[in-house]
Amino acid sequence: MLRPAALIALAVLAATPAAAQSFLKDLAKSAARQATEAAVRNVMTPQSNGGRASQAGQAPAKRSAGKAGRPSMGDIERPADLAEKKKAVDDFSAYPCDDCEGGRGYDSWARHGLNMVGGSDFEKKVGAMGVGESLTWKGRAADGALTVVADAEHEGFQCKEVVYRMTKVKTKATAEREGLFCQNAAGGWAEVY
């Protein structure tokens, strides 16, 4: 028996050649996007212990250099308390949300606040910024700002050191954490943390 999604796909394919072509094009784009996101997650997740991800909040173990002695982005040292700081800023910016997973939304998720979900527009935007430049967004519980504080080299990669700062809308209390965006060997930008 065919699943409902397969029946819908068959109906679209049978409708018109143009509809079928559009459907297949969208399907291919979706598959490519998922493959790219999976590849980025694999590159960005520090690996140690025989290929298993390291414990959250721990600096990754140094890995051997990649092809031609080039470092991997997984070699970039992360702050030991990174997980705790991210959670604290997320909790600080949390708001109740009926249509959000878990019933909570987070204003600290800059990609969402800037409406740059999907693709790499967010990373490109940060990569093009100079020291002292900021991106700002309005939130429900807290307004956000991402500011480039330094251009630096980390493990052979050109990087942008940033600070995420959240400011409560009502009380003006603040919370912040550091972040890092680096340019990969292909010239694209990626958020390291």
PDB file of C-alpha atoms in Angstrom:
ATOM      1  CA  MET A   1       0.000   0.000   0.000  1.00  0.00           C
ATOM      2  CA  LEU A   2       1.296   3.453  -0.861  1.00  0.00           C
ATOM      3  CA  ARG A   3       1.879   6.009   1.866  1.00  0.00           C
ATOM      4  CA  PRO A   4      -0.045   9.301   1.722  1.00  0.00           C
ATOM      5  CA  ALA A   5       3.102  11.232   0.736  1.00  0.00           C
ATOM      6  CA  ALA A   6       3.724   8.831  -2.155  1.00  0.00           C
ATOM      7  CA  LEU A   7       0.116   9.229  -3.325  1.00  0.00           C
ATOM      8  CA  ILE A   8       0.472  13.017  -3.292  1.00  0.00           C
ATOM      9  CA  ALA A   9       3.734  12.773  -5.219  1.00  0.00           C
ATOM     10  CA  LEU A  10       2.121  10.529  -7.818  1.00  0.00           C
ATOM     11  CA  ALA A  11      -0.823  12.912  -8.171  1.00  0.00           C
ATOM     12  CA  VAL A  12       1.538  15.866  -8.717  1.00  0.00           C
ATOM     13  CA  LEU A  13       3.631  13.944 -11.227  1.00  0.00           C
ATOM     14  CA  ALA A  14       0.560  12.902 -13.159  1.00  0.00           C
ATOM     15  CA  ALA A  15      -0.984  16.402 -13.197  1.00  0.00           C
ATOM     16  CA  THR A  16       1.181  18.118 -15.818  1.00  0.00           C
ATOM     17  CA  PRO A  17       4.752  17.893 -17.033  1.00  0.00           C
ATOM     18  CA  ALA A  18       5.417  21.388 -15.648  1.00  0.00           C
ATOM     19  CA  ALA A  19       4.071  20.418 -12.217  1.00  0.00           C
ATOM     20  CA  ALA A  20       6.151  17.257 -12.259  1.00  0.00           C
ATOM     21  CA  GLN A  21       9.265  19.196 -13.211  1.00  0.00           C
ATOM     22  CA  SER A  22       8.645  21.746 -10.444  1.00  0.00           C
ATOM     23  CA  PHE A  23       8.034  18.978  -7.896  1.00  0.00           C
ATOM     24  CA  LEU A  24      11.246  17.158  -8.840  1.00  0.00           C
ATOM     25  CA  LYS A  25      13.228  20.417  -8.767  1.00  0.00           C
ATOM     26  CA  ASP A  26      11.956  21.210  -5.257  1.00  0.00           C
ATOM     27  CA  LEU A  27      12.683  17.642  -4.156  1.00  0.00           C
ATOM     28  CA  ALA A  28      16.254  17.884  -5.468  1.00  0.00           C
ATOM     29  CA  LYS A  29      16.795  21.244  -3.735  1.00  0.00           C
ATOM     30  CA  SER A  30      15.516  19.804  -0.458  1.00  0.00           C
ATOM     31  CA  ALA A  31      17.806  16.777  -0.723  1.00  0.00           C
ATOM     32  CA  ALA A  32      20.803  18.974  -1.548  1.00  0.00           C
ATOM     33  CA  ARG A  33      20.040  21.308   1.377  1.00  0.00           C
ATOM     34  CA  GLN A  34      19.767  18.349   3.777  1.00  0.00           C
ATOM     35  CA  ALA A  35      23.024  16.865   2.513  1.00  0.00           C
ATOM     36  CA  THR A  36      24.810  20.217   2.885  1.00  0.00           C
ATOM     37  CA  GLU A  37      23.466  20.732   6.407  1.00  0.00           C
ATOM     38  CA  ALA A  38      24.577  17.217   7.370  1.00  0.00           C
ATOM     39  CA  ALA A  39      28.045  17.842   5.931  1.00  0.00           C
ATOM     40  CA  VAL A  40      28.357  21.133   7.833  1.00  0.00           C
ATOM     41  CA  ARG A  41      27.239  19.434  11.060  1.00  0.00           C
ATOM     42  CA  ASN A  42      29.886  16.745  10.522  1.00  0.00           C
ATOM     43  CA  VAL A  43      32.593  19.348   9.906  1.00  0.00           C
ATOM     44  CA  MET A  44      31.510  21.535  12.808  1.00  0.00           C
ATOM     45  CA  THR A  45      31.122  18.721  15.368  1.00  0.00           C
ATOM     46  CA  PRO A  46      34.442  18.060  17.065  1.00  0.00           C
ATOM     47  CA  GLN A  47      35.301  14.405  16.836  1.00  0.00           C
ATOM     48  CA  SER A  48      37.436  12.434  19.256  1.00  0.00           C
ATOM     49  CA  ASN A  49      37.330   9.085  21.006  1.00  0.00           C
ATOM     50  CA  GLY A  50      37.391   7.047  17.824  1.00  0.00           C
ATOM     51  CA  GLY A  51      34.961   9.224  15.872  1.00  0.00           C
ATOM     52  CA  ARG A  52      32.371   9.807  18.628  1.00  0.00           C
ATOM     53  CA  ALA A  53      31.453  13.407  19.422  1.00  0.00           C
ATOM     54  CA  SER A  54      33.229  14.819  22.470  1.00  0.00           C
ATOM     55  CA  GLN A  55      31.237  15.612  25.611  1.00  0.00           C
ATOM     56  CA  ALA A  56      29.352  18.907  25.504  1.00  0.00           C
ATOM     57  CA  GLY A  57      31.311  21.753  27.014  1.00  0.00           C
ATOM     58  CA  GLN A  58      34.689  20.012  26.724  1.00  0.00           C
ATOM     59  CA  ALA A  59      37.382  21.217  24.403  1.00  0.00           C
ATOM     60  CA  PRO A  60      37.903  18.745  21.562  1.00  0.00           C
ATOM     61  CA  ALA A  61      40.954  16.558  21.543  1.00  0.00           C
ATOM     62  CA  LYS A  62      43.496  17.631  18.948  1.00  0.00           C
ATOM     63  CA  ARG A  63      43.171  15.641  15.756  1.00  0.00           C
ATOM     64  CA  SER A  64      45.849  14.988  13.252  1.00  0.00           C
ATOM     65  CA  ALA A  65      46.086  17.525  10.451  1.00  0.00           C
ATOM     66  CA  GLY A  66      44.067  16.880   7.318  1.00  0.00           C
ATOM     67  CA  LYS A  67      45.313  16.772   3.739  1.00  0.00           C
ATOM     68  CA  ALA A  68      48.634  18.480   3.154  1.00  0.00           C
ATOM     69  CA  GLY A  69      48.973  19.253   6.878  1.00  0.00           C
ATOM     70  CA  ARG A  70      46.001  21.651   6.942  1.00  0.00           C
ATOM     71  CA  PRO A  71      44.106  21.868  10.228  1.00  0.00           C
ATOM     72  CA  SER A  72      40.455  20.974  10.550  1.00  0.00           C
ATOM     73  CA  MET A  73      37.873  23.383  11.992  1.00  0.00           C
ATOM     74  CA  GLY A  74      37.271  20.678  14.580  1.00  0.00           C
ATOM     75  CA  ASP A  75      40.765  21.506  15.897  1.00  0.00           C
ATOM     76  CA  ILE A  76      39.702  25.001  16.968  1.00  0.00           C
ATOM     77  CA  GLU A  77      39.631  25.161  20.736  1.00  0.00           C
ATOM     78  CA  ARG A  78      36.279  25.972  22.304  1.00  0.00           C
ATOM     79  CA  PRO A  79      35.869  27.593  25.732  1.00  0.00           C
ATOM     80  CA  ALA A  80      35.499  24.958  28.462  1.00  0.00           C
ATOM     81  CA  ASP A  81      32.293  26.577  29.745  1.00  0.00           C
ATOM     82  CA  LEU A  82      30.755  27.135  26.291  1.00  0.00           C
ATOM     83  CA  ALA A  83      27.728  24.865  26.789  1.00  0.00           C
ATOM     84  CA  GLU A  84      26.858  26.503  30.119  1.00  0.00           C
ATOM     85  CA  LYS A  85      27.172  30.021  28.682  1.00  0.00           C
ATOM     86  CA  LYS A  86      25.009  29.173  25.650  1.00  0.00           C
ATOM     87  CA  LYS A  87      22.342  27.642  27.885  1.00  0.00           C
ATOM     88  CA  ALA A  88      22.396  30.629  30.254  1.00  0.00           C
ATOM     89  CA  VAL A  89      21.882  33.096  27.375  1.00  0.00           C
ATOM     90  CA  ASP A  90      19.160  30.903  25.844  1.00  0.00           C
ATOM     91  CA  ASP A  91      17.359  30.640  29.209  1.00  0.00           C
ATOM     92  CA  PHE A  92      17.713  34.412  29.715  1.00  0.00           C
ATOM     93  CA  SER A  93      16.005  35.072  26.355  1.00  0.00           C
ATOM     94  CA  ALA A  94      13.307  32.365  26.604  1.00  0.00           C
ATOM     95  CA  TYR A  95       9.639  33.208  26.134  1.00  0.00           C
ATOM     96  CA  PRO A  96       6.455  31.089  26.172  1.00  0.00           C
ATOM     97  CA  CYS A  97       5.385  29.971  22.709  1.00  0.00           C
ATOM     98  CA  ASP A  98       2.332  27.834  21.929  1.00  0.00           C
ATOM     99  CA  ASP A  99       3.530  26.793  18.472  1.00  0.00           C
ATOM    100  CA  CYS A 100       7.206  26.192  19.397  1.00  0.00           C
ATOM    101  CA  GLU A 101       8.699  22.808  20.146  1.00  0.00           C
ATOM    102  CA  GLY A 102       8.715  22.399  23.920  1.00  0.00           C
ATOM    103  CA  GLY A 103       6.468  25.431  24.393  1.00  0.00           C
ATOM    104  CA  ARG A 104       9.392  27.890  24.503  1.00  0.00           C
ATOM    105  CA  GLY A 105      11.100  30.136  21.986  1.00  0.00           C
ATOM    106  CA  TYR A 106      14.519  31.763  22.347  1.00  0.00           C
ATOM    107  CA  ASP A 107      15.304  35.308  21.247  1.00  0.00           C
ATOM    108  CA  SER A 108      19.024  34.428  21.453  1.00  0.00           C
ATOM    109  CA  TRP A 109      18.735  32.376  18.251  1.00  0.00           C
ATOM    110  CA  ALA A 110      20.109  35.141  16.019  1.00  0.00           C
ATOM    111  CA  ARG A 111      19.472  33.250  12.788  1.00  0.00           C
ATOM    112  CA  HIS A 112      15.731  33.223  13.587  1.00  0.00           C
ATOM    113  CA  GLY A 113      15.638  36.803  14.889  1.00  0.00           C
ATOM    114  CA  LEU A 114      17.316  38.027  11.695  1.00  0.00           C
ATOM    115  CA  ASN A 115      15.076  35.848   9.491  1.00  0.00           C
ATOM    116  CA  MET A 116      18.107  34.053   8.001  1.00  0.00           C
ATOM    117  CA  VAL A 117      17.049  30.458   8.615  1.00  0.00           C
ATOM    118  CA  GLY A 118      18.437  27.935   6.148  1.00  0.00           C
ATOM    119  CA  GLY A 119      21.361  28.359   3.818  1.00  0.00           C
ATOM    120  CA  SER A 120      24.494  30.221   4.825  1.00  0.00           C
ATOM    121  CA  ASP A 121      23.309  33.849   4.542  1.00  0.00           C
ATOM    122  CA  PHE A 122      23.816  34.412   8.280  1.00  0.00           C
ATOM    123  CA  GLU A 123      27.422  33.156   8.215  1.00  0.00           C
ATOM    124  CA  LYS A 124      28.202  35.168   5.047  1.00  0.00           C
ATOM    125  CA  LYS A 125      26.780  38.311   6.644  1.00  0.00           C
ATOM    126  CA  VAL A 126      28.947  37.913   9.761  1.00  0.00           C
ATOM    127  CA  GLY A 127      32.005  37.054   7.643  1.00  0.00           C
ATOM    128  CA  ALA A 128      31.622  40.312   5.707  1.00  0.00           C
ATOM    129  CA  MET A 129      31.424  42.456   8.850  1.00  0.00           C
ATOM    130  CA  GLY A 130      34.306  44.538  10.207  1.00  0.00           C
ATOM    131  CA  VAL A 131      35.447  44.899  13.789  1.00  0.00           C
ATOM    132  CA  GLY A 132      32.923  46.982  15.732  1.00  0.00           C
ATOM    133  CA  GLU A 133      30.019  46.287  13.349  1.00  0.00           C
ATOM    134  CA  SER A 134      26.822  44.765  14.763  1.00  0.00           C
ATOM    135  CA  LEU A 135      23.701  42.942  13.699  1.00  0.00           C
ATOM    136  CA  THR A 136      20.648  43.655  15.853  1.00  0.00           C
ATOM    137  CA  TRP A 137      17.213  42.080  16.113  1.00  0.00           C
ATOM    138  CA  LYS A 138      14.045  42.589  18.128  1.00  0.00           C
ATOM    139  CA  GLY A 139      12.781  39.761  20.286  1.00  0.00           C
ATOM    140  CA  ARG A 140       9.747  39.028  22.408  1.00  0.00           C
ATOM    141  CA  ALA A 141      11.506  38.811  25.787  1.00  0.00           C
ATOM    142  CA  ALA A 142      14.931  40.204  24.856  1.00  0.00           C
ATOM    143  CA  ASP A 143      16.470  42.150  21.991  1.00  0.00           C
ATOM    144  CA  GLY A 144      19.673  40.786  20.519  1.00  0.00           C
ATOM    145  CA  ALA A 145      22.931  42.064  19.123  1.00  0.00           C
ATOM    146  CA  LEU A 146      25.887  40.260  17.593  1.00  0.00           C
ATOM    147  CA  THR A 147      29.036  42.404  17.467  1.00  0.00           C
ATOM    148  CA  VAL A 148      32.350  41.545  15.805  1.00  0.00           C
ATOM    149  CA  VAL A 149      35.020  42.251  18.429  1.00  0.00           C
ATOM    150  CA  ALA A 150      38.143  40.985  16.616  1.00  0.00           C
ATOM    151  CA  ASP A 151      39.572  39.554  13.426  1.00  0.00           C
ATOM    152  CA  ALA A 152      41.851  36.718  14.486  1.00  0.00           C
ATOM    153  CA  GLU A 153      43.504  33.541  13.293  1.00  0.00           C
ATOM    154  CA  HIS A 154      42.572  30.260  14.988  1.00  0.00           C
ATOM    155  CA  GLU A 155      44.432  27.069  14.039  1.00  0.00           C
ATOM    156  CA  GLY A 156      45.278  28.566  10.639  1.00  0.00           C
ATOM    157  CA  PHE A 157      41.749  29.828   9.864  1.00  0.00           C
ATOM    158  CA  GLN A 158      40.763  33.481   9.439  1.00  0.00           C
ATOM    159  CA  CYS A 159      38.050  34.106  12.008  1.00  0.00           C
ATOM    160  CA  LYS A 160      35.688  36.706  13.423  1.00  0.00           C
ATOM    161  CA  GLU A 161      35.404  36.730  17.215  1.00  0.00           C
ATOM    162  CA  VAL A 162      31.928  37.942  18.167  1.00  0.00           C
ATOM    163  CA  VAL A 163      29.863  38.695  21.256  1.00  0.00           C
ATOM    164  CA  TYR A 164      26.177  37.834  21.454  1.00  0.00           C
ATOM    165  CA  ARG A 165      24.383  40.241  23.825  1.00  0.00           C
ATOM    166  CA  MET A 166      20.753  39.941  24.869  1.00  0.00           C
ATOM    167  CA  THR A 167      18.929  42.818  26.591  1.00  0.00           C
ATOM    168  CA  LYS A 168      15.611  42.210  28.368  1.00  0.00           C
ATOM    169  CA  VAL A 169      12.863  44.305  26.784  1.00  0.00           C
ATOM    170  CA  LYS A 170      11.268  45.344  30.106  1.00  0.00           C
ATOM    171  CA  THR A 171      14.105  45.426  32.654  1.00  0.00           C
ATOM    172  CA  LYS A 172      17.107  46.188  30.386  1.00  0.00           C
ATOM    173  CA  ALA A 173      19.090  43.428  32.166  1.00  0.00           C
ATOM    174  CA  THR A 174      21.734  41.844  29.899  1.00  0.00           C
ATOM    175  CA  ALA A 175      23.384  38.501  29.260  1.00  0.00           C
ATOM    176  CA  GLU A 176      26.151  37.721  26.804  1.00  0.00           C
ATOM    177  CA  ARG A 177      28.452  35.049  25.467  1.00  0.00           C
ATOM    178  CA  GLU A 178      31.294  34.852  22.991  1.00  0.00           C
ATOM    179  CA  GLY A 179      31.054  33.288  19.544  1.00  0.00           C
ATOM    180  CA  LEU A 180      33.384  32.460  16.664  1.00  0.00           C
ATOM    181  CA  PHE A 181      32.903  32.383  12.889  1.00  0.00           C
ATOM    182  CA  CYS A 182      35.720  31.127  10.662  1.00  0.00           C
ATOM    183  CA  GLN A 183      36.396  30.997   6.946  1.00  0.00           C
ATOM    184  CA  ASN A 184      36.846  27.438   5.705  1.00  0.00           C
ATOM    185  CA  ALA A 185      39.329  26.218   3.112  1.00  0.00           C
ATOM    186  CA  ALA A 186      36.738  26.707   0.335  1.00  0.00           C
ATOM    187  CA  GLY A 187      36.287  30.377   1.292  1.00  0.00           C
ATOM    188  CA  GLY A 188      32.862  30.021   2.898  1.00  0.00           C
ATOM    189  CA  TRP A 189      32.085  31.064   6.458  1.00  0.00           C
ATOM    190  CA  ALA A 190      30.894  28.779   9.245  1.00  0.00           C
ATOM    191  CA  GLU A 191      29.808  29.351  12.827  1.00  0.00           C
ATOM    192  CA  VAL A 192      32.230  27.423  15.047  1.00  0.00           C
ATOM    193  CA  TYR A 193      30.457  28.299  18.298  1.00  0.00           C
TER     194      TYR A 193
END
